[in-house]
Short mmCIF file of C-alpha atoms in Angstrom, two decimals:
data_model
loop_
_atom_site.label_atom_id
_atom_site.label_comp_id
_atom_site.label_asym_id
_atom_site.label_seq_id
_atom_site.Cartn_x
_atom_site.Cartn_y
_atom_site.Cartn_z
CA UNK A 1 -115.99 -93.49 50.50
CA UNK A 2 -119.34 -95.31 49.48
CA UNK A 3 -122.59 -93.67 50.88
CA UNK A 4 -123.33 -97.58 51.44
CA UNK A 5 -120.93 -98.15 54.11
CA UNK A 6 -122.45 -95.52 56.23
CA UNK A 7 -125.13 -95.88 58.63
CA UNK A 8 -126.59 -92.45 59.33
CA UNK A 9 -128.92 -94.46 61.63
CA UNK A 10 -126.48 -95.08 64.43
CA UNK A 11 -126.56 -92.81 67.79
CA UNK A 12 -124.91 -89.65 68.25
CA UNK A 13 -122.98 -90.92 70.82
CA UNK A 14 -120.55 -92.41 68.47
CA UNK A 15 -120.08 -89.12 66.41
CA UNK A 16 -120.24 -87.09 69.67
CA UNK A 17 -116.23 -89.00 71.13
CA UNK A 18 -115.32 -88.59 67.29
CA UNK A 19 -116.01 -85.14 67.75
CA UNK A 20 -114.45 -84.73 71.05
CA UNK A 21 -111.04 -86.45 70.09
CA UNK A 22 -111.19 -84.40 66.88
CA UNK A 23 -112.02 -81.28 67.76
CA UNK A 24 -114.69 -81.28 65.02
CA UNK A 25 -117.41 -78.56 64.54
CA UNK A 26 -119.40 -81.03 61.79
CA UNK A 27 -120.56 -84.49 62.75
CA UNK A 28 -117.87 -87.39 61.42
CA UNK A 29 -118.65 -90.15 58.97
CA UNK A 30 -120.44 -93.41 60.83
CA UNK A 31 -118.48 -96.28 58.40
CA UNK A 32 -120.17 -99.92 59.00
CA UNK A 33 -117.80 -102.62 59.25
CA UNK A 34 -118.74 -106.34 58.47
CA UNK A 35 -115.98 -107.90 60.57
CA UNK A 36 -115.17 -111.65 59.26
CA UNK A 37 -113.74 -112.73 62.64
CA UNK A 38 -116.56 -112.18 64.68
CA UNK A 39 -119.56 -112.19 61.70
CA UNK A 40 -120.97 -109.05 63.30
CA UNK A 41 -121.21 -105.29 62.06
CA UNK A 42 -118.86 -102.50 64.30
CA UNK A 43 -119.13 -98.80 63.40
CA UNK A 44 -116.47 -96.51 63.18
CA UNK A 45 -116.19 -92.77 62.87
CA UNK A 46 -113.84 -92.17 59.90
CA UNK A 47 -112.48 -88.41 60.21
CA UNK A 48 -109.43 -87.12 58.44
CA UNK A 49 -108.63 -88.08 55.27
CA UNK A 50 -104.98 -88.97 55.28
CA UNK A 51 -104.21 -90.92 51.96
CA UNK A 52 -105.98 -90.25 48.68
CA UNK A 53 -105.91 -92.76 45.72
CA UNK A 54 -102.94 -92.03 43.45
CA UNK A 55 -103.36 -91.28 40.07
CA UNK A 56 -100.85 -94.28 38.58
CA UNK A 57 -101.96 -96.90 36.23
CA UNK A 58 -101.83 -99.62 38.54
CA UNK A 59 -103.85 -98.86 42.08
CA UNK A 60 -106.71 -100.15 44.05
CA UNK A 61 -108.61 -96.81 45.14
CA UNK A 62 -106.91 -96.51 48.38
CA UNK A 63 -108.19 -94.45 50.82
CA UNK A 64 -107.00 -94.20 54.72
CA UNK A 65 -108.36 -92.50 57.34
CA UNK A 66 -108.41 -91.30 61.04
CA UNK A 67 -110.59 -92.75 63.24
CA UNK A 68 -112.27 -93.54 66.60
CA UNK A 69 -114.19 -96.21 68.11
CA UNK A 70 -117.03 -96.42 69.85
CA UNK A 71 -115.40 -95.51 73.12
CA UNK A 72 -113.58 -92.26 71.59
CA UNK A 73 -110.36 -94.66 70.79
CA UNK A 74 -108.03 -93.49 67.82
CA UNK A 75 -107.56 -95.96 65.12
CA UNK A 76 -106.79 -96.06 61.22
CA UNK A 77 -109.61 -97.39 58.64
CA UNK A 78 -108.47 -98.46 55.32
CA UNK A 79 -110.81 -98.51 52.02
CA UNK A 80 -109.55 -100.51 49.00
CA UNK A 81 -110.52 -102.49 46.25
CA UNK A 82 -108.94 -105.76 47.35
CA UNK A 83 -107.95 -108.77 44.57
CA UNK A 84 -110.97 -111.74 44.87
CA UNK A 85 -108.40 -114.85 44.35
CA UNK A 86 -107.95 -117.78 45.81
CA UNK A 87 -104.30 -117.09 45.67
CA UNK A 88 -104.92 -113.77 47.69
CA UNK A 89 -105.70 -113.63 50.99
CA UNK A 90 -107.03 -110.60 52.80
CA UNK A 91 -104.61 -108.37 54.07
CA UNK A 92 -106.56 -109.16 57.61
CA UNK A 93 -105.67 -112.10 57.40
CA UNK A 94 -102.37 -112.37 57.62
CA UNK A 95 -101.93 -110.21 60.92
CA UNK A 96 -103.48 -112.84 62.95
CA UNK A 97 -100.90 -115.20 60.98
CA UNK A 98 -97.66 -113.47 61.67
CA UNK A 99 -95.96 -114.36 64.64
CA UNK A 100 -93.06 -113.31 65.31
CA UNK A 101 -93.45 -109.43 63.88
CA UNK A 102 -96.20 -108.45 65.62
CA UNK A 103 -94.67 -105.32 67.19
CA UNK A 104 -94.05 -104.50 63.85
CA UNK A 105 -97.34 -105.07 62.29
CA UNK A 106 -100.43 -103.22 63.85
CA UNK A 107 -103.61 -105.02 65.36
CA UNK A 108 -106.54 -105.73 63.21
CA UNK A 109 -109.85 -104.55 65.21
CA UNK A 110 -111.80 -105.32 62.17
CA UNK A 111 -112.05 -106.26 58.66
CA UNK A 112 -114.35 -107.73 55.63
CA UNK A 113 -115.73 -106.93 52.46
CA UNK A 114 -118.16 -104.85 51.76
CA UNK A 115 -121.83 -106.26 51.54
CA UNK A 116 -123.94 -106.65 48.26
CA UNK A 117 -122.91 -108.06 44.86
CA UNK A 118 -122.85 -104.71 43.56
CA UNK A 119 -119.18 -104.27 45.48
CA UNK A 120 -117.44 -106.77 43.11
CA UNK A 121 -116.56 -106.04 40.04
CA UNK A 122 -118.14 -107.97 36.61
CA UNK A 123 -115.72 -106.47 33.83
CA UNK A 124 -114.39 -110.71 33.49
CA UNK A 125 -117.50 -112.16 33.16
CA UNK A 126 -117.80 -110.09 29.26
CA UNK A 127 -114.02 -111.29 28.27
CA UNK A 128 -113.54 -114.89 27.01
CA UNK A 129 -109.87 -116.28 25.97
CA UNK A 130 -106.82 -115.06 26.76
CA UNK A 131 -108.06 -111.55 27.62
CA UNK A 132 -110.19 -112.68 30.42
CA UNK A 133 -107.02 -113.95 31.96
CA UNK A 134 -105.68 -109.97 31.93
CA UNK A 135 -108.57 -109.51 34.47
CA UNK A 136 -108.28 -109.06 38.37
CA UNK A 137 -111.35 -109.52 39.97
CA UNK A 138 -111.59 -107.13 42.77
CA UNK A 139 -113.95 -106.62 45.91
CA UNK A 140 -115.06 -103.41 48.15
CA UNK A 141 -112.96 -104.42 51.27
CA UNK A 142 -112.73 -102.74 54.70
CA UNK A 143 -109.96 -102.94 57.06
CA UNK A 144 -109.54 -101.10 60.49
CA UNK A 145 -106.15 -100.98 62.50
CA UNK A 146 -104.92 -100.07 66.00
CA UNK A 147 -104.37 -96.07 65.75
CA UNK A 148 -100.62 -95.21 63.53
CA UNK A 149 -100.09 -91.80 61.61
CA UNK A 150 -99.12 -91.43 58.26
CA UNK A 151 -95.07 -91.65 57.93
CA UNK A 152 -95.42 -88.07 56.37
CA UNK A 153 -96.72 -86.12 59.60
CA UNK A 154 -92.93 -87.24 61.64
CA UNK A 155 -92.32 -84.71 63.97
CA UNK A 156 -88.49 -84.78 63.22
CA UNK A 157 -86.66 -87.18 61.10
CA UNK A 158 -85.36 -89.30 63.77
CA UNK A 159 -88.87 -90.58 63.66
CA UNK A 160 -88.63 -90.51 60.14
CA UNK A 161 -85.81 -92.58 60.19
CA UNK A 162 -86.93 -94.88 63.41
CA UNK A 163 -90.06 -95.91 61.42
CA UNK A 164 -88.77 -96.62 58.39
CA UNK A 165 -86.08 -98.87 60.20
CA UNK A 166 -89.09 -100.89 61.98
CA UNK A 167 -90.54 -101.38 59.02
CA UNK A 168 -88.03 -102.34 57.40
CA UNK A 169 -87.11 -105.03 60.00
CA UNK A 170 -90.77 -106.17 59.98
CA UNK A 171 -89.94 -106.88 56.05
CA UNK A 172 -86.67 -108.44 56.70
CA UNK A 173 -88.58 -110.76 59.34
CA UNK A 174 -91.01 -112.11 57.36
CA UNK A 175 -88.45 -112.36 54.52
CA UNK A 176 -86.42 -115.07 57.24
CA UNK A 177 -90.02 -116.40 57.77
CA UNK A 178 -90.61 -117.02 53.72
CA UNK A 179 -92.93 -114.33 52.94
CA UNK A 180 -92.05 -111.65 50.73
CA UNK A 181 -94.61 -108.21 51.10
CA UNK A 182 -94.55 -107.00 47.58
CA UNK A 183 -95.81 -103.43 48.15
CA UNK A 184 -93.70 -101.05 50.49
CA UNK A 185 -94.84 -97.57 49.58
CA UNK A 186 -95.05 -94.12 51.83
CA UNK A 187 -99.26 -95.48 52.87
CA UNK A 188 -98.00 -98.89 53.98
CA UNK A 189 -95.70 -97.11 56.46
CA UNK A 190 -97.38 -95.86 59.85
CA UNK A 191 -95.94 -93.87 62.79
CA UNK A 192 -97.12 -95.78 65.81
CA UNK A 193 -97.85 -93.84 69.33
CA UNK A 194 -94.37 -94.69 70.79
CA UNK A 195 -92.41 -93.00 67.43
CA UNK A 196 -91.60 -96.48 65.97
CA UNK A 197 -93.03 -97.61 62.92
CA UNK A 198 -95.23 -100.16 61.46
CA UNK A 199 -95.86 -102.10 58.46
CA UNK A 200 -99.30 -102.75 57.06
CA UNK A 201 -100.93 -103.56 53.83
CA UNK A 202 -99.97 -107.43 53.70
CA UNK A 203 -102.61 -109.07 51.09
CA UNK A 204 -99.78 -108.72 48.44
CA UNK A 205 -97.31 -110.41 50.27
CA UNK A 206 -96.27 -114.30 48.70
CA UNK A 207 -94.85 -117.01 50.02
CA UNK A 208 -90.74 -117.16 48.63
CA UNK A 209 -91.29 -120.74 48.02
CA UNK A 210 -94.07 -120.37 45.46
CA UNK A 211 -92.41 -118.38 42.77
CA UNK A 212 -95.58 -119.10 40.20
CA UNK A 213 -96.81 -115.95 38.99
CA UNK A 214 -100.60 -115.36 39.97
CA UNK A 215 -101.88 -112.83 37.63
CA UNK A 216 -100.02 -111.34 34.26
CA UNK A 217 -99.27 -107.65 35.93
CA UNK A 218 -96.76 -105.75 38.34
CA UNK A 219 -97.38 -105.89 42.11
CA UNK A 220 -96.73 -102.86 44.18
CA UNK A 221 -98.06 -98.86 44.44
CA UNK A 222 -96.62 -97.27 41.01
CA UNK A 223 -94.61 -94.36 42.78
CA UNK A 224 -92.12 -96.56 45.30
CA UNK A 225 -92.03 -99.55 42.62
CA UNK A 226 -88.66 -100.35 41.84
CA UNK A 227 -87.48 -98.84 38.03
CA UNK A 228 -86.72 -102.66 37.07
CA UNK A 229 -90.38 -104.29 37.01
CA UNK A 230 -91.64 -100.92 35.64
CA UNK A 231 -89.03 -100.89 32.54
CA UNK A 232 -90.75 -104.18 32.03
CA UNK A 233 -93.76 -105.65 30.53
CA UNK A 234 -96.36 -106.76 33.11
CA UNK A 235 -95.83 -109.90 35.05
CA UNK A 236 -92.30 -110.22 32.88
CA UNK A 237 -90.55 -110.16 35.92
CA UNK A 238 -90.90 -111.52 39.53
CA UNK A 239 -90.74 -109.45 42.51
CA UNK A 240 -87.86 -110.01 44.32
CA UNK A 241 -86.02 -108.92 47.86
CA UNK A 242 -83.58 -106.46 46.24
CA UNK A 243 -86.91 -104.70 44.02
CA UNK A 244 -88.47 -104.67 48.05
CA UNK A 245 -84.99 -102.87 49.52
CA UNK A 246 -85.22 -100.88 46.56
CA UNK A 247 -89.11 -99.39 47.21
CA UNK A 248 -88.08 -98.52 50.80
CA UNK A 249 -84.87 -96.60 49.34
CA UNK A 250 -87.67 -94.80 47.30
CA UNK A 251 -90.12 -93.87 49.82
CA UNK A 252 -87.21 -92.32 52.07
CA UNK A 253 -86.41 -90.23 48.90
CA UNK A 254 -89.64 -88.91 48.17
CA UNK A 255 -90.75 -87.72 51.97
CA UNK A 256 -87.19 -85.93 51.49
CA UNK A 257 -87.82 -84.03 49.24
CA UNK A 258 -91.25 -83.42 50.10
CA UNK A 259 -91.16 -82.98 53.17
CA UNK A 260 -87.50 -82.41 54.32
CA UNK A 261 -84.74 -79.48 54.27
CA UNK A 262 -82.97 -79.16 51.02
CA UNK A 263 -81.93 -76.59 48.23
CA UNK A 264 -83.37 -78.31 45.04
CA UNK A 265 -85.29 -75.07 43.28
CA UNK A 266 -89.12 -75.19 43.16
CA UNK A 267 -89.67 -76.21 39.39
CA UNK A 268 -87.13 -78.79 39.24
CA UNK A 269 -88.39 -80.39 42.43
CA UNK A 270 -92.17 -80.15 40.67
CA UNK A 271 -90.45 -81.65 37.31
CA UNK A 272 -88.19 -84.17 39.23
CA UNK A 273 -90.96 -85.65 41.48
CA UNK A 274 -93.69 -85.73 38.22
CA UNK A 275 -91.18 -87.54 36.41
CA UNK A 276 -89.31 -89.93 39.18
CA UNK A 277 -92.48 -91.06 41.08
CA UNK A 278 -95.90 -90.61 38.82
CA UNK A 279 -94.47 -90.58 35.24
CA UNK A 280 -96.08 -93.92 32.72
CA UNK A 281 -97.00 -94.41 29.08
CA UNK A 282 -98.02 -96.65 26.97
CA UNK A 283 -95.71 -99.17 24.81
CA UNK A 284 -97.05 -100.40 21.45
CA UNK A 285 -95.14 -102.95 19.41
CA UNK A 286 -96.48 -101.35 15.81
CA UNK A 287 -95.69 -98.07 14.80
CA UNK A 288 -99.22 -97.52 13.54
CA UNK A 289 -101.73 -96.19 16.23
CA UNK A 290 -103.79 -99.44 16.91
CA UNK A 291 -107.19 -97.82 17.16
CA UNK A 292 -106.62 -96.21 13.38
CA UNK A 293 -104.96 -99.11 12.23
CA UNK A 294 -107.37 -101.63 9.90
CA UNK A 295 -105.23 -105.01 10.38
CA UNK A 296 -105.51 -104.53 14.26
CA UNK A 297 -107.36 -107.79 14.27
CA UNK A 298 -106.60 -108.84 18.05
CA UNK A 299 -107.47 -105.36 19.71
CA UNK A 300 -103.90 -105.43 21.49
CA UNK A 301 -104.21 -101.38 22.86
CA UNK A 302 -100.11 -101.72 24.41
CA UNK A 303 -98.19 -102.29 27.44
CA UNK A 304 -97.93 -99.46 30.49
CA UNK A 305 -94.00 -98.88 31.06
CA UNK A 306 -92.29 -96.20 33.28
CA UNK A 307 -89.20 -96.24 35.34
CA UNK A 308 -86.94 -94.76 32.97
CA UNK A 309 -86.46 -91.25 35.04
CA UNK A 310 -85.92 -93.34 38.30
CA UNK A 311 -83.38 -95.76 36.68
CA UNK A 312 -81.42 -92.36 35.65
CA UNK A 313 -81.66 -91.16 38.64
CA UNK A 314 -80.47 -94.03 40.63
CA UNK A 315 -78.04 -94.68 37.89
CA UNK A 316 -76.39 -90.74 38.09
CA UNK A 317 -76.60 -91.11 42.47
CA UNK A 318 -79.02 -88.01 41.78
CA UNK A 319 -79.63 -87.79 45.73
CA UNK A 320 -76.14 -87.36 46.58
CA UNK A 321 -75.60 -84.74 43.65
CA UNK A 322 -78.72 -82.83 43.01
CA UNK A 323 -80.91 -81.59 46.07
CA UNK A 324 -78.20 -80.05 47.72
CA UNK A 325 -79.06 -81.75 51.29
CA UNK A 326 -78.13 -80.58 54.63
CA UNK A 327 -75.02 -81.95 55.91
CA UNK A 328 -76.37 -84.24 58.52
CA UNK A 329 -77.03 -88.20 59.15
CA UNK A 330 -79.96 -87.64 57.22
CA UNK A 331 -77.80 -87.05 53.83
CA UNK A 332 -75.16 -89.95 54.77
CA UNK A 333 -77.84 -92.28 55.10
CA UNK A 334 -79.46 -91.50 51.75
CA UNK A 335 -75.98 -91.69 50.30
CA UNK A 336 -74.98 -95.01 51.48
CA UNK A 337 -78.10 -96.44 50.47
CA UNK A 338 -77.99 -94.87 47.29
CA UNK A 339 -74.60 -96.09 46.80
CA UNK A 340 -75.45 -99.57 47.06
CA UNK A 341 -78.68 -99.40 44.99
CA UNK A 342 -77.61 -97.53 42.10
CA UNK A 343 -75.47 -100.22 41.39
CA UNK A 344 -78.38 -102.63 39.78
CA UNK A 345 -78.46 -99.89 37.16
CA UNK A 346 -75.38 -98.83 36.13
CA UNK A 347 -73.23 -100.40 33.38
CA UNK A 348 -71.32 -103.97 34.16
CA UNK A 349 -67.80 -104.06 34.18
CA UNK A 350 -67.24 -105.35 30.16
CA UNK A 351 -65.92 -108.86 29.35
CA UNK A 352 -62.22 -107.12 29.01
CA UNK A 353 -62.05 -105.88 32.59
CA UNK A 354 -63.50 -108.56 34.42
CA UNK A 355 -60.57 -110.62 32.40
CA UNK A 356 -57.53 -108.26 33.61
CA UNK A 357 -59.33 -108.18 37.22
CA UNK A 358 -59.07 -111.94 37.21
CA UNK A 359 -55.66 -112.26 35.79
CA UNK A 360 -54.43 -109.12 38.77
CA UNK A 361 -56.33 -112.18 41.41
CA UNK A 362 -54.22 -115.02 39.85
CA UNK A 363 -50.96 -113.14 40.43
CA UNK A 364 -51.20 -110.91 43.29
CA UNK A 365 -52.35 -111.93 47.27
CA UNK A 366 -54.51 -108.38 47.05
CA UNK A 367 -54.91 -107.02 50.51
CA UNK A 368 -58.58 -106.45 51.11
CA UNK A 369 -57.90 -102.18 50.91
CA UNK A 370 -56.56 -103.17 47.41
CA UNK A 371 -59.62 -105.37 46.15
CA UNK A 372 -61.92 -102.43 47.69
CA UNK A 373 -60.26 -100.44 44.84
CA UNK A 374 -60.59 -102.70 42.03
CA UNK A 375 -64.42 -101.73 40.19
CA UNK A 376 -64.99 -105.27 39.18
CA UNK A 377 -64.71 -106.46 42.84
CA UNK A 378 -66.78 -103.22 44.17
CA UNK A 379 -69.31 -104.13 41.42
CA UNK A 380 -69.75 -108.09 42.46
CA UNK A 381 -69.60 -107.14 45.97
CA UNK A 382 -72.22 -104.30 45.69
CA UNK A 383 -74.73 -106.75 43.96
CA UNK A 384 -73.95 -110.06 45.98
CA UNK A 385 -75.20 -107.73 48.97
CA UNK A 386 -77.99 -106.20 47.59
CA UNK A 387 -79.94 -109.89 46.56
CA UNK A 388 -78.26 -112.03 49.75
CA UNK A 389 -80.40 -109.91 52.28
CA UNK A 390 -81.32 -106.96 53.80
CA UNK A 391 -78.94 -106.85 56.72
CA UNK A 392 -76.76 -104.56 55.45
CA UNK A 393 -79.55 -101.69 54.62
CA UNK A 394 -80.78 -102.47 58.32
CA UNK A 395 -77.29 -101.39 59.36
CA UNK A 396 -77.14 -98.28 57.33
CA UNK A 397 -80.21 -97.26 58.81
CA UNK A 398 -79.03 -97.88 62.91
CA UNK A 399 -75.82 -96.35 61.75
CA UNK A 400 -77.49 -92.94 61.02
CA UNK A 401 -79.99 -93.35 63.96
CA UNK A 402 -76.80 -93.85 66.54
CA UNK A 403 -75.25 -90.89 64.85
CA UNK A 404 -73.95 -88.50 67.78
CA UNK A 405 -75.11 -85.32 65.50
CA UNK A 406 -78.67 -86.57 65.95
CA UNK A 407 -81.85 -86.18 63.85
CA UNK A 408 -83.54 -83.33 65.03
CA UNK A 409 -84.50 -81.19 61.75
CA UNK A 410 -88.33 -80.60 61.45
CA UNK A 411 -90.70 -81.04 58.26
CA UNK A 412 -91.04 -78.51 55.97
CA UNK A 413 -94.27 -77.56 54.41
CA UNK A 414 -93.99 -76.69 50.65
CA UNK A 415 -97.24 -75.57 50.03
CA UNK A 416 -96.38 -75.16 46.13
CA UNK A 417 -96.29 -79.10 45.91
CA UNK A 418 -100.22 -79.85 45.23
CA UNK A 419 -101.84 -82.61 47.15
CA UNK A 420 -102.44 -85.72 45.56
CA UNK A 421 -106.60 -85.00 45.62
CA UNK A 422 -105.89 -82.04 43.00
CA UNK A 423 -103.37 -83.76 40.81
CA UNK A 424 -105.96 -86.31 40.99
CA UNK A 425 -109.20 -83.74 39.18
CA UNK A 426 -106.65 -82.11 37.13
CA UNK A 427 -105.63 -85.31 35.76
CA UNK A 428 -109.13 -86.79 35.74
CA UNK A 429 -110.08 -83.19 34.03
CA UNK A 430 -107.42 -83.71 31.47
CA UNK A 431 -108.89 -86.99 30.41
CA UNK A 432 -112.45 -85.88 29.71
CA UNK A 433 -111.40 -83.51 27.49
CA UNK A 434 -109.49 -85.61 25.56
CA UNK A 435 -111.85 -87.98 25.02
CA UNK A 436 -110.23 -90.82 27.11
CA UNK A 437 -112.19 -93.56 29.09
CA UNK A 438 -109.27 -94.50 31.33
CA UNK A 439 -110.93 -95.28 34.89
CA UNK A 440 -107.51 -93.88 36.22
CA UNK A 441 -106.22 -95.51 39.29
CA UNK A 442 -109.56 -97.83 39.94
CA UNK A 443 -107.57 -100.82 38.06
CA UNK A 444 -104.58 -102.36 37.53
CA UNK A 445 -101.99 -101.55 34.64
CA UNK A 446 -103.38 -103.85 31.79
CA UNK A 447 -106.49 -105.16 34.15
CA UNK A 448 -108.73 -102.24 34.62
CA UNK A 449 -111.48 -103.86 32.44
CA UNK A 450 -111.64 -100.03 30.61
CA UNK A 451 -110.36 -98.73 27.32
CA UNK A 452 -107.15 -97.00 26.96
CA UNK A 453 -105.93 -93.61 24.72
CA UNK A 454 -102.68 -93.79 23.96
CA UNK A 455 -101.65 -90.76 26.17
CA UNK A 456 -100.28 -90.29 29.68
CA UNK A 457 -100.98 -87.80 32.22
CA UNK A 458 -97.23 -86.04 31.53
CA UNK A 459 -98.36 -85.33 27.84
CA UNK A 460 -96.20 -87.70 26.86
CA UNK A 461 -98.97 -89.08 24.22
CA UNK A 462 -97.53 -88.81 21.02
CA UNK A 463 -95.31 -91.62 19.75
CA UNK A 464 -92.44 -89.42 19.02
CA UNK A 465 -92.31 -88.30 22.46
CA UNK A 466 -92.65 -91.19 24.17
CA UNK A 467 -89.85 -92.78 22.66
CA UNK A 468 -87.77 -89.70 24.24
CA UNK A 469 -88.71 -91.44 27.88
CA UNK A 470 -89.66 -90.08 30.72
#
């Protein structure tokens, strides 16, 4: 965080409840707060570090952490680089907005940006044209929440399960409401004090009613996008409810195999979550290298792509096949979702079946067992459900959660998986020494305002391997 937000100044009575709630030997972080509702400054203690920024091409340099408040109360304190739009609004904002989720969405005790001019960022103001228009402008922005722990410290999956179901019902709310969130990912889901969950991070979220695309670039946190947006070119695409349905499906996934029980051996787990969750490159019409090539008049450095693992993986049901899961209402759930899902990207039924499937229709009064086992049916069926709403993934998940087995398996540490702050100086590391002057995760794909290698952080950089996917 900053050394600017802190105020060293303030009384060590503040880091003394920190340290008693804690447990802490050292003195916590003091974190000043410029709250916009009451035009005031409140100080914080920020403690534990609980989510690190991610080392994707498109991120805002989130960081989360435990907290307490002046009176020794837990909370959750959120740094970011928020978007300064007039289209945006602040993700604190919209809580006092919502009605009708609230016990879904947590209380806002605080937010604002971050004082001084130095806190925005000026990469625009040098672009003219069409490539200024590539630009987000974003702002040092604060945010502090009623206390919730990350969705990865559940003590057993039924809270697991329990909080993504909340959140997922706070999504399918505000979907009823009009209002689409636009970034579900495993740091947008908390664990509130009674075991239910909550869903945060709102500033991305869009009215339904005002499809117009805002900026030229994807909207979401890279890993728990869905494969479709990332197979395409930046801002091709609009976000839609199924690509939402889709990220949740994701982040249940990943804290599996994280942070469940399974079988899937060490390597392949390393190899399957690099190339699944983190994987990108970069996509350049010309087979020449731009920066070498002389007729490169416009500058054009490429488009950042990915998805292509997660699309084969959804495509191939690799959850139901692969990890080798216990047999429990842990592994049904993943496979009825995964059932459903996988659909979007597997192959159509072709012009010829659809015709004998319609011709079987005009002939026979099929029984609704017998149109369950024509594919043409299953296939319309599958995908009418998946963009209609998200009822039906809501049911899936209260299905497994009033399973009479019950979901009482434990987290598993697997200390071989390294944390996202090393992947984050290896990759970082990496990048120095190959000369590039990629700012990482501080910008968005195609709107981080820095210059790009044509490499990835898979060593994927050559054009011969990229076109082998990832």
């Amino acid at each position: 965080m900053d050394s600017r937000l802190f105020a060293p100044h303030v009384s060590a009575l503040k880091a003394l409840n920190a340290k008693g709630v804690f447990g802490l030997d050292q003195d916590p972080m003091i974190c000043k707060v410029s709250d916009e509702r009451t035009k005031t400054f409140q100080f914080y203690s920020g403690v534990n570090l609980t989510t690190n920024s991610s080392i994707s091409p498109a991120g805002r340099s989130i960081r989360r952490f435990e907290g307490v408040d002046e009176s020794g109360n837990k909370l959750h304190l959120k740094e970011t680089r928020g978007i300064f739009a007039d289209s945006y609004h602040k993700g604190g904002d919209f809580y006092g907005e919502s009605k009708g989720i609230g016990r879904l969405i947590p209380t806002v005790l605080a937010h604002g940006d971050v004082t001084g001019r130095w806190q925005t960022t000026d990469s625009h103001e040098w672009c003219v044209g069409e490539l200024r228009k590539q630009f987000r402008v974003h702002r040092h922005y604060l945010i502090v929440l009623k206390v919730g722990g990350p969705l990865s410290k559940f003590r057993i999956t039924e809270e697991l399960v329990t909080a993504l179901r909340d959140a997922l019902q706070a999504h399918t709310e505000a979907y009823r409401k009009g209002i689409l969130h636009r970034d579900i990912s495993i740091g947008n889901i908390l664990i509130s004090e009674n075991g239910g969950g909550l869903l945060i991070d709102w500033e991305f979220s869009k009215p339904i009613a005002n499809p117009e695309v805002r900026v030229m670039a994807r909207t979401g946190t890279w890993q728990f996008m869905s494969a479709h947006p990332l197979l395409n070119p930046s801002g091709a695409v609009e976000h839609a409810l199924v690509d939402g349905l889709e990220s949740f499906f994701h982040v249940l996934c990943y804290v599996i195999l994280v942070h469940c029980q399974h079988k899937f051996p060490k390597q392949l787990l390393k190899s399957h979550l690099k190339s699944v969750y983190d994987a990108w490159f970069l996509e350049e019409d010309n087979e020449e290298d731009n920066e070498d090539n002389e007729d490169n008049e416009d500058g054009k450095e490429g488009e950042v792509v990915g998805g292509y693992a997660k699309r084969r993986a959804l495509a191939n049901c690799f959850m139901a096949e692969e990890p080798r899961l216990p047999h429990d209402p842990l592994r049904d759930l993943v496979i009825a979702l995964e059932d459903v899902i996988g659909v979007r990207y597997k192959m159509p039924p072709t012009q010829k079946a659809r015709t004998i499937y319609e011709g079987l229709r005009a002939k026979y009064d099929m029984t609704d067992e017998e149109l369950e086992e024509q594919p043409v049916w299953r296939y319309d069926e599958t995908m009418r459900k998946l963009n209609e709403s998200s009822q039906w993934m809501l049911d899936t998940f209260n299905k497994a959660l009033e399973d009479p087995r019950g979901l009482k398996a434990k987290p598993v540490r697997r200390k071989f998986l390294s944390t996202n702050c090393k992947r984050i100086r290896k990759t970082l590391k990496a990048r120095s020494n190959r000369g590039s002057t990629n700012q990482g995760d501080s910008g968005q794909a195609g709107g981080s305002g820095s210059k790009r290698k044509r490499t990835d952080v898979h060593g994927l950089g050559s054009k011969k391997a990229r076109k082998g996917g990832c």
